[in-house]
PDB file of C-alpha atoms in Angstrom:
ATOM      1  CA  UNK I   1      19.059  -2.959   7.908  1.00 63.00           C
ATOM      2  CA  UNK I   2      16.860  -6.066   7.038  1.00 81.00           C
ATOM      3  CA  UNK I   3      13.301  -4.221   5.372  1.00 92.00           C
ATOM      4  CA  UNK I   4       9.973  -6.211   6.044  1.00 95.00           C
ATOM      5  CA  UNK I   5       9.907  -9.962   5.611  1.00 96.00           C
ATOM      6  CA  UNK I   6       7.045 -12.117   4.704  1.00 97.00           C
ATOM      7  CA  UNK I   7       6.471 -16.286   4.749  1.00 97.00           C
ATOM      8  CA  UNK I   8       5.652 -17.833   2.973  1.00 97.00           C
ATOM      9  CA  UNK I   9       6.387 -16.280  -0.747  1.00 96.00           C
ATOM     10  CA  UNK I  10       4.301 -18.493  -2.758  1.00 96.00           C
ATOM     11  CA  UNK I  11       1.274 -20.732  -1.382  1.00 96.00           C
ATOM     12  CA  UNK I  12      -1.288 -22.686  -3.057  1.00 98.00           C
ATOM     13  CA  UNK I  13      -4.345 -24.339  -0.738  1.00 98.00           C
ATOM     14  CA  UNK I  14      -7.684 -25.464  -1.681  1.00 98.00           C
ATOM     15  CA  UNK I  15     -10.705 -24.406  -1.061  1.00 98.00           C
ATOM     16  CA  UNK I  16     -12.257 -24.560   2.505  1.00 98.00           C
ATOM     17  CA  UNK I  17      -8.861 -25.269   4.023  1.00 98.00           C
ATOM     18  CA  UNK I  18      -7.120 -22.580   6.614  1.00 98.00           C
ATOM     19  CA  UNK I  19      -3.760 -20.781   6.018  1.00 98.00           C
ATOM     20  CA  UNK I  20      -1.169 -18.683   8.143  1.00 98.00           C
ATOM     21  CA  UNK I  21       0.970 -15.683   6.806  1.00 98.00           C
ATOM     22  CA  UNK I  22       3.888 -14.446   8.485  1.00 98.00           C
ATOM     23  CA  UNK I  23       5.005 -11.271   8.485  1.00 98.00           C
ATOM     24  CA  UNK I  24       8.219  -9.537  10.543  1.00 97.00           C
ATOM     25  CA  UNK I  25       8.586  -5.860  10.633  1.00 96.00           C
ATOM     26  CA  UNK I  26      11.672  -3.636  10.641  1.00 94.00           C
ATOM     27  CA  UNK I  27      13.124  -3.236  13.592  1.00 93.00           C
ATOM     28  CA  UNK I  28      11.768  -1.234  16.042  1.00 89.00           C
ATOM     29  CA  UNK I  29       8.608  -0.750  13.812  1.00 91.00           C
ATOM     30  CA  UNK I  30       5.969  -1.460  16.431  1.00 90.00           C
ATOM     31  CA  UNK I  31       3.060  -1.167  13.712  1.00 90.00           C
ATOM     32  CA  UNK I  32       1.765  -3.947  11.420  1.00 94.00           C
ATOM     33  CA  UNK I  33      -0.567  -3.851   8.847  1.00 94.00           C
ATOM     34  CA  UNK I  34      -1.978  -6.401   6.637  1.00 97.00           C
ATOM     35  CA  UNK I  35      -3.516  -5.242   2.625  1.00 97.00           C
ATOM     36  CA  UNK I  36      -4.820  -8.153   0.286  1.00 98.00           C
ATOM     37  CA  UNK I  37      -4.224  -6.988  -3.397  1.00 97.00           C
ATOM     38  CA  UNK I  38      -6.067  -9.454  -6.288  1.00 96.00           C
ATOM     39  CA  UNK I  39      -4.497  -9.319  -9.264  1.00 92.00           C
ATOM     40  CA  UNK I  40      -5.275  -5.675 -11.278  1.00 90.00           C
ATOM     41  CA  UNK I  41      -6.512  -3.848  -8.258  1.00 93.00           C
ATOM     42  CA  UNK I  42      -4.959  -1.701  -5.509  1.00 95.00           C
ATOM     43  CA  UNK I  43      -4.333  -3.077  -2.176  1.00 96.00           C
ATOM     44  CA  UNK I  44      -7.357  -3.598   0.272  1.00 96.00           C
ATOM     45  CA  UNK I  45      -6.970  -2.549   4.213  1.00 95.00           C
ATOM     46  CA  UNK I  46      -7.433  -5.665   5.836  1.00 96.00           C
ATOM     47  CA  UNK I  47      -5.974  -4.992   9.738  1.00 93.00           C
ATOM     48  CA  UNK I  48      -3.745  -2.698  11.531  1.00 91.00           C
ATOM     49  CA  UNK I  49      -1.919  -3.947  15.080  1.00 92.00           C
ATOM     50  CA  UNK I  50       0.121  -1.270  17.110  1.00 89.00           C
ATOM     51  CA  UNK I  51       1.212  -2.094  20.078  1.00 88.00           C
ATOM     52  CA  UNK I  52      -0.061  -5.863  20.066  1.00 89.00           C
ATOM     53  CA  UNK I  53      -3.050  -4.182  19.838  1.00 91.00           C
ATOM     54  CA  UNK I  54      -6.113  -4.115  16.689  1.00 91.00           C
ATOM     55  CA  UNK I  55      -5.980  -0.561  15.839  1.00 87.00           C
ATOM     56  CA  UNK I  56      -7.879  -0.634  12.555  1.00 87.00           C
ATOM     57  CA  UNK I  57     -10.068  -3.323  10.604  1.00 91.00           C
ATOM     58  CA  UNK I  58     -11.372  -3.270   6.834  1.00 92.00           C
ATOM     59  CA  UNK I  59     -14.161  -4.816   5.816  1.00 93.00           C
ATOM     60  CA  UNK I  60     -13.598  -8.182   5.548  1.00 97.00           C
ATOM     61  CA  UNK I  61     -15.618 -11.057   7.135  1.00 97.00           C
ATOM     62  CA  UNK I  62     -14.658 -12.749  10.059  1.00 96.00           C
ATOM     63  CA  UNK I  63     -12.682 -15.871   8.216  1.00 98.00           C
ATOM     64  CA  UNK I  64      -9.983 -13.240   8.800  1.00 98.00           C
ATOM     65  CA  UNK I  65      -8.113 -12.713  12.106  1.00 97.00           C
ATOM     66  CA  UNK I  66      -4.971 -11.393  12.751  1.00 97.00           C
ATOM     67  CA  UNK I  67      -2.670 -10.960  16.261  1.00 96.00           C
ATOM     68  CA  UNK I  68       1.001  -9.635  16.921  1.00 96.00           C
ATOM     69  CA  UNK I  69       3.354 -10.798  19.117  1.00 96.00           C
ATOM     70  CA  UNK I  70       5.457  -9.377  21.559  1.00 95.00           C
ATOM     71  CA  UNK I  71       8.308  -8.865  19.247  1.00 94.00           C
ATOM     72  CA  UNK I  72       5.655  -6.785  16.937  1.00 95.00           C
ATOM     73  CA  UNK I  73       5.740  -9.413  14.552  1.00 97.00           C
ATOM     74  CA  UNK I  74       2.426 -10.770  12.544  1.00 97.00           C
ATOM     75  CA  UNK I  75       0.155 -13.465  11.464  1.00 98.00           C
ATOM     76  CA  UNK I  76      -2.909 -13.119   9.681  1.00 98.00           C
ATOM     77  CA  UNK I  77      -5.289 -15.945   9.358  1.00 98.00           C
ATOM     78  CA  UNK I  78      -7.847 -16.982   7.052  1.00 98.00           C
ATOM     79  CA  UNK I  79      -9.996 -19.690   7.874  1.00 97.00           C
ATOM     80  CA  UNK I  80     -12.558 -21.548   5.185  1.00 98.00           C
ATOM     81  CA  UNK I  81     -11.010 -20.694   2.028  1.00 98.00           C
ATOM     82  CA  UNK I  82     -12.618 -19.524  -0.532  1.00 98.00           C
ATOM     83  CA  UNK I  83     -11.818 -18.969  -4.598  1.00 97.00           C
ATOM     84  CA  UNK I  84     -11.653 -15.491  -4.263  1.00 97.00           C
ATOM     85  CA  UNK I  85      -9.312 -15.118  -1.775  1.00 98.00           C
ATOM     86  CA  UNK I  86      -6.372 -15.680  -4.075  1.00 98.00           C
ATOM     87  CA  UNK I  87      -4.435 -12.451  -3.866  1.00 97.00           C
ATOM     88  CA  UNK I  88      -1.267 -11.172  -3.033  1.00 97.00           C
ATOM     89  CA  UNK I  89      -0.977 -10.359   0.716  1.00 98.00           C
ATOM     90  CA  UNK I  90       1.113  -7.659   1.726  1.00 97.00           C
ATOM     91  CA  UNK I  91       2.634  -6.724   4.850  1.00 96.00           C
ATOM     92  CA  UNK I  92       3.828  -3.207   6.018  1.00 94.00           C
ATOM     93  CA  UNK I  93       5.640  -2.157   8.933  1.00 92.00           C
ATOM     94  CA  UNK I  94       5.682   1.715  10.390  1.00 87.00           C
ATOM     95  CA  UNK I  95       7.005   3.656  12.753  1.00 81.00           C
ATOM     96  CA  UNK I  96       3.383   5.506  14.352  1.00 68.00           C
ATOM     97  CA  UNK I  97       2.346   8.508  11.715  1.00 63.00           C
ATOM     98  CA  UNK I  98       5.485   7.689   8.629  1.00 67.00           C
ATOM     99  CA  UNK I  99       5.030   6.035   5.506  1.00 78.00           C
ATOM    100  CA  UNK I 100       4.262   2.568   5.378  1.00 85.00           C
ATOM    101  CA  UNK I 101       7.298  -0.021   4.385  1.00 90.00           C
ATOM    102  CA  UNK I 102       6.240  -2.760   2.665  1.00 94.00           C
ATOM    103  CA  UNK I 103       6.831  -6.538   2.359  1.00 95.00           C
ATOM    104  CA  UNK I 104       7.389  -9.049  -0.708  1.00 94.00           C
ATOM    105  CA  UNK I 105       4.050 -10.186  -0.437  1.00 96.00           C
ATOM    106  CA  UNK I 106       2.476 -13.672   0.151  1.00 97.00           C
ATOM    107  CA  UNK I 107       0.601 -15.008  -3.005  1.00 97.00           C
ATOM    108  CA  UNK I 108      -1.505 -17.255  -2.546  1.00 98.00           C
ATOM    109  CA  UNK I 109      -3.665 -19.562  -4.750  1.00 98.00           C
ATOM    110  CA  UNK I 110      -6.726 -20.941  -3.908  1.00 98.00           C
ATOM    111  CA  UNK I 111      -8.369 -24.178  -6.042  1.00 97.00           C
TER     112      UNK I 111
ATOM    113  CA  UNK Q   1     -15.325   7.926   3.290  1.00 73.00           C
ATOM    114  CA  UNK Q   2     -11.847   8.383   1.744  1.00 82.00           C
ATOM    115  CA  UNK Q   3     -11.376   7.447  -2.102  1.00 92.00           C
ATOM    116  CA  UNK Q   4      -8.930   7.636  -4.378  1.00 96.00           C
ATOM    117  CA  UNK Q   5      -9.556   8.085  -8.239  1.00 97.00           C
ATOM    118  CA  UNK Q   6      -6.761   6.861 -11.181  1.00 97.00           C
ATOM    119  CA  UNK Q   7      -8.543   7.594 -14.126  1.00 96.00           C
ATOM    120  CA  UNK Q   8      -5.183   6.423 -16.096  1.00 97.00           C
ATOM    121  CA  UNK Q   9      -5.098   2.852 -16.382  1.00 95.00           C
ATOM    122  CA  UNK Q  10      -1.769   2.843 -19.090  1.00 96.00           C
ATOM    123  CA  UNK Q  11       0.693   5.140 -19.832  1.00 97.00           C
ATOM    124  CA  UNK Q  12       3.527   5.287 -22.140  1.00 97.00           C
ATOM    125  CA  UNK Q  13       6.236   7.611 -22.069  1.00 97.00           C
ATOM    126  CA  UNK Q  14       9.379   7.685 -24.049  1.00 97.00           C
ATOM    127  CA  UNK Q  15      12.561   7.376 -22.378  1.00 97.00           C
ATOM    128  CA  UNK Q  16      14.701  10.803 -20.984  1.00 97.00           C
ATOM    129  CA  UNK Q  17      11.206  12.433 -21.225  1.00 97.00           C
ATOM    130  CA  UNK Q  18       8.961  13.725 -18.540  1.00 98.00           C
ATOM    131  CA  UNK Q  19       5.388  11.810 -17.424  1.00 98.00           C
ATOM    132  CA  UNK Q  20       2.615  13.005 -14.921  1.00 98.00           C
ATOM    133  CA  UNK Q  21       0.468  10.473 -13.583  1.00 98.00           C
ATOM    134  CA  UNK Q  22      -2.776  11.528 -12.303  1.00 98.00           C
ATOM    135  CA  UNK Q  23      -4.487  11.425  -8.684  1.00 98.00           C
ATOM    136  CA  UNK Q  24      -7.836  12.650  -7.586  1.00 98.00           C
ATOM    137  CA  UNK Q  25      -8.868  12.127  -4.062  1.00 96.00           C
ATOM    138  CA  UNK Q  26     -12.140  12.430  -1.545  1.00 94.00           C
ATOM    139  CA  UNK Q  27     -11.798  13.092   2.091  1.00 90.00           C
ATOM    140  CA  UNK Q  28     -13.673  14.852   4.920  1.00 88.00           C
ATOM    141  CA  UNK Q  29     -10.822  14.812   6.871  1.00 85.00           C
ATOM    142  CA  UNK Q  30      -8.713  18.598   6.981  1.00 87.00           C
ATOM    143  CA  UNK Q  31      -5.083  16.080   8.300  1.00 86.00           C
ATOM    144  CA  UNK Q  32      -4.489  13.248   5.691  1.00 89.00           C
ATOM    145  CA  UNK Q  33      -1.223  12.163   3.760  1.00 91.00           C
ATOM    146  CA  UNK Q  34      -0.451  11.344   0.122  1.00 94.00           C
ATOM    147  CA  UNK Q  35       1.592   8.889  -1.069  1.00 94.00           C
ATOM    148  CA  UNK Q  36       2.846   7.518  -4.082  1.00 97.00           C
ATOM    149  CA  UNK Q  37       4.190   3.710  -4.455  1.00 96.00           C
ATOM    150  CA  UNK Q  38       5.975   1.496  -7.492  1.00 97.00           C
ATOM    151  CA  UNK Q  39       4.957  -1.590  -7.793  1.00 96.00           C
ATOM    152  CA  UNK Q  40       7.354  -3.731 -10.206  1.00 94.00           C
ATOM    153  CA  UNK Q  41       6.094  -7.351 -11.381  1.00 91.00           C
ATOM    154  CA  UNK Q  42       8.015  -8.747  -8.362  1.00 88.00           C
ATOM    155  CA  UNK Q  43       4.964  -7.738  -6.319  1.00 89.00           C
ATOM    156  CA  UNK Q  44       6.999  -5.502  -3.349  1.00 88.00           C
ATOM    157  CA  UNK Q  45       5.499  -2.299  -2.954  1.00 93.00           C
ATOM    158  CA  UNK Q  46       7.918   0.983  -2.869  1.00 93.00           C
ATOM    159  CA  UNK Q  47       7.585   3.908  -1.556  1.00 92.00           C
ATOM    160  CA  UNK Q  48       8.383   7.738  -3.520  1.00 95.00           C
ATOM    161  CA  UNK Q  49       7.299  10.230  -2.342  1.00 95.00           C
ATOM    162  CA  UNK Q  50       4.789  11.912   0.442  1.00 92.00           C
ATOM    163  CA  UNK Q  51       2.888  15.067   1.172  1.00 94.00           C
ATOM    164  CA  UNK Q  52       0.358  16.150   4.127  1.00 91.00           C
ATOM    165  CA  UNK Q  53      -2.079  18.215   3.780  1.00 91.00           C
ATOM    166  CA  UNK Q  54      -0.718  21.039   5.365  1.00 91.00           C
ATOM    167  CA  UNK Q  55       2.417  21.192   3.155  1.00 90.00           C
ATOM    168  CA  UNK Q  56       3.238  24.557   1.729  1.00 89.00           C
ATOM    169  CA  UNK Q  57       5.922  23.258  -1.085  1.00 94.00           C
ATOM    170  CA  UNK Q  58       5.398  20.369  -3.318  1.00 95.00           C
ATOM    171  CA  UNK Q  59       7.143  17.422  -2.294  1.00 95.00           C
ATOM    172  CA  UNK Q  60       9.962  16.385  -4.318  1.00 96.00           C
ATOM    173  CA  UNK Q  61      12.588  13.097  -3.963  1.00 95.00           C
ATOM    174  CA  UNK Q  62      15.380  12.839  -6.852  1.00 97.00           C
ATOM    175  CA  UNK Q  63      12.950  12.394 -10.379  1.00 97.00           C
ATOM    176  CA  UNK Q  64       9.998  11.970  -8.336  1.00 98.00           C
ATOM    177  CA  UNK Q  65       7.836  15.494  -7.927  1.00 97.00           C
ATOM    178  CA  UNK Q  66       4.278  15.435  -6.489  1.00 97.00           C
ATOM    179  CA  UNK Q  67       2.025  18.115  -7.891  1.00 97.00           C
ATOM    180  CA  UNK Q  68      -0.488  19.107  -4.571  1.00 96.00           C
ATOM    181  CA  UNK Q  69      -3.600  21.213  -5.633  1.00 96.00           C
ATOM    182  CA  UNK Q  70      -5.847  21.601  -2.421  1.00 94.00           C
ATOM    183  CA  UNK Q  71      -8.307  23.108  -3.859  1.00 94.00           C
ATOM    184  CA  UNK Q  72      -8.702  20.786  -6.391  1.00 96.00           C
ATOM    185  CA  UNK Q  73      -7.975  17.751  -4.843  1.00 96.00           C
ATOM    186  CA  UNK Q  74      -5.397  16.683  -7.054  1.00 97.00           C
ATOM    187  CA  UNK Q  75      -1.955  15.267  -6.517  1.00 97.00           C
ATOM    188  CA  UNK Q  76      -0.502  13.749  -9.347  1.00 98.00           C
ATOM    189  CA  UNK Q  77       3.074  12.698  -9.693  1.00 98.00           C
ATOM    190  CA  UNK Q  78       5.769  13.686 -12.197  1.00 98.00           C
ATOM    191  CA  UNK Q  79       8.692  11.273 -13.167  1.00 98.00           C
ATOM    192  CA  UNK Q  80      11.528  13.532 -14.970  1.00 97.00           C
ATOM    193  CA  UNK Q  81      13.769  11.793 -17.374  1.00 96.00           C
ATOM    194  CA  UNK Q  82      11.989   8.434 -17.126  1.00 97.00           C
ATOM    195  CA  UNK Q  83      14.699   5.344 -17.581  1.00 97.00           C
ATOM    196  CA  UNK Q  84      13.585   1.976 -18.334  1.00 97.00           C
ATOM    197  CA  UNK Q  85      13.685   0.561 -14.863  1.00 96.00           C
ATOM    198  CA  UNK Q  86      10.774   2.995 -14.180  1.00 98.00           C
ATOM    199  CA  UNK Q  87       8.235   0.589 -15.940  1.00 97.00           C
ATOM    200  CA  UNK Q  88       6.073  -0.580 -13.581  1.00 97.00           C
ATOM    201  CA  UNK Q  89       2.425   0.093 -12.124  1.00 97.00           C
ATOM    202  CA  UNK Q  90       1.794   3.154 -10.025  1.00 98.00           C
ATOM    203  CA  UNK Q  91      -0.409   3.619  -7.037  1.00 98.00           C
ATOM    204  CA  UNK Q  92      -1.427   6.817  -5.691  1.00 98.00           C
ATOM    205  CA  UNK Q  93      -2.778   6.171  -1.612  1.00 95.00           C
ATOM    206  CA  UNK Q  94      -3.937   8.389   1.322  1.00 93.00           C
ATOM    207  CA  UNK Q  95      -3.312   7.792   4.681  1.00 89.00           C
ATOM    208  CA  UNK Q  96      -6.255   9.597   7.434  1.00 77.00           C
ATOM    209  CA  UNK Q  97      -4.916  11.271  10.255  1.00 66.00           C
ATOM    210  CA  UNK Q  98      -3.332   9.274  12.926  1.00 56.00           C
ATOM    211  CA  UNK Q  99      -5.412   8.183  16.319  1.00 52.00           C
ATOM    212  CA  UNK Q 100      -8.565   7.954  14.004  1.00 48.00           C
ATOM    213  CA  UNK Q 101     -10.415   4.450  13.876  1.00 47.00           C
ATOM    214  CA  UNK Q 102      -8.289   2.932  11.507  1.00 49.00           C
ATOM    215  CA  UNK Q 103      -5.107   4.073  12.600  1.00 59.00           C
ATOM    216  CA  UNK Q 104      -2.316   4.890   9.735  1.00 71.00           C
ATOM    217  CA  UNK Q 105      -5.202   3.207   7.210  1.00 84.00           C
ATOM    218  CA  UNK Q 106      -3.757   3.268   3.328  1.00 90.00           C
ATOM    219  CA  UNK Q 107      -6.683   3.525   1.102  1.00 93.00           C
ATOM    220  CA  UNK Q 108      -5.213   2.514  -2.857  1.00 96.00           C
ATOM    221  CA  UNK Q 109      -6.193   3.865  -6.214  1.00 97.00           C
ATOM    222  CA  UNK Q 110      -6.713   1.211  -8.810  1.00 96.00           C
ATOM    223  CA  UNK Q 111      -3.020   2.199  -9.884  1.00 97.00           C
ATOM    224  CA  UNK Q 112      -1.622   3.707 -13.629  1.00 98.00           C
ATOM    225  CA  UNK Q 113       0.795   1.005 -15.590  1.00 97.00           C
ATOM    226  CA  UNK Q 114       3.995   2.898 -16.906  1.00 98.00           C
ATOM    227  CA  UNK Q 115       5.444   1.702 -19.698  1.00 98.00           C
ATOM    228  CA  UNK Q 116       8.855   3.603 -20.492  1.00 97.00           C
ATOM    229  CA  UNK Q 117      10.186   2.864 -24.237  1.00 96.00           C
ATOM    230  CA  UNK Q 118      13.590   3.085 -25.579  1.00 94.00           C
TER     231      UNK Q 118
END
């Protein structure tokens, strides 16, 4: 069975400009959620869709959005870039109340 | 608020021998799951092992053994007969009970880098 995949793997943007990450979950996983990891931290919350459906945000300003579509699979959004959002951004895919699967990751570089 | 404390931030361990990686945690909440996830350089996140908080036994998968103290709010892991391909960093995460506000919510520790050497 095909685990999580994420798009792009590697993105570099500049500052101010907006960017997309995809994210598909395992099948039949109708629960996405989005983490943003800089480099030598843990992973941050950032959303949580069930059901097409926001289920759970962190706290993280509005530049972010997210949505899932009908087949349960994910974009998050981040508008105005900034320096600091460079970070790996991880997907994960559950079925309600299991363990998380995880994605490859997105990382993305901002100048 | 839910927190999770890894006071380790290296560890080496010799391989064939036994490491414990350490785990504190905060919550209010009396339901709440603990996980532990390897992280190798490629990035991907993998999970090891689990245990909720109402679990009677310690929760054990292959080498991987979590050691759950309730009452101390511990819940640190133990690799047995650590092989190279077990260097990598480790993060210890809880999950709050489902149908809360954030639903399924991981909140990370800051993670414990294992080095394993021949």
């Amino acid at each position: 069975d095909a685990g999580v995949t994420q798009s792009p793997t590697h993105l570099i943007k500049t500052r101010g400009q907006h960017v997309t990450l995809r994210c598909s979950p395992i099948s039949g996983h109708k629960s996405v959620s989005w983490y943003q990891q800089v480099l030598g931290q843990g992973p941050q919350f950032i959303f949580q869709y069930y059901e097409k459906e926001e289920r759970g945000r962190g706290n993280f300003p509005d530049r972010f959005s997210a949505r899932q579509f009908p087949n349960y699979s994910s974009e998050l959004n981040v508008n105005a870039l900034l320096l600091g959002d460079s970070a790996l951004y991880l997907c994960a895919s559950s079925p309600p109340g299991y363990e998380q699967y995880f994605g490859p990751g997105t990382r993305l570089t901002v100048t | 608020a839910q927190k999770i404390t890894q006071t380790q931030p290296g560890m080496f361990v010799q391989e064939k021998e036994a490491v414990t990686l350490d785990c504190t945690y905060d919550t209010s909440d009396p339901s709440y799951g603990l996980f532990w996830y390897k992280q190798p350089s490629s990035g991907e996140m993998i999970f090891l092992i689990y245990q909720g908080s109402y679990d009677q036994q310690n929760a054990t998968e292959g080498r991987y053994s979590l050691n759950f103290q309730k009452a101390r709010k511990s819940a640190n892991l133990v690799i047995s007969a650590s092989q190279l391909g077990d260097s990598a960093m480790y993060f210890c995460a809880m999950r709050e009970a489902a149908g809360g506000t954030s639903y399924g919510k991981l909140t990370f520790g800051q993670g414990t880098i294992l080095t394993v050497h021949p």
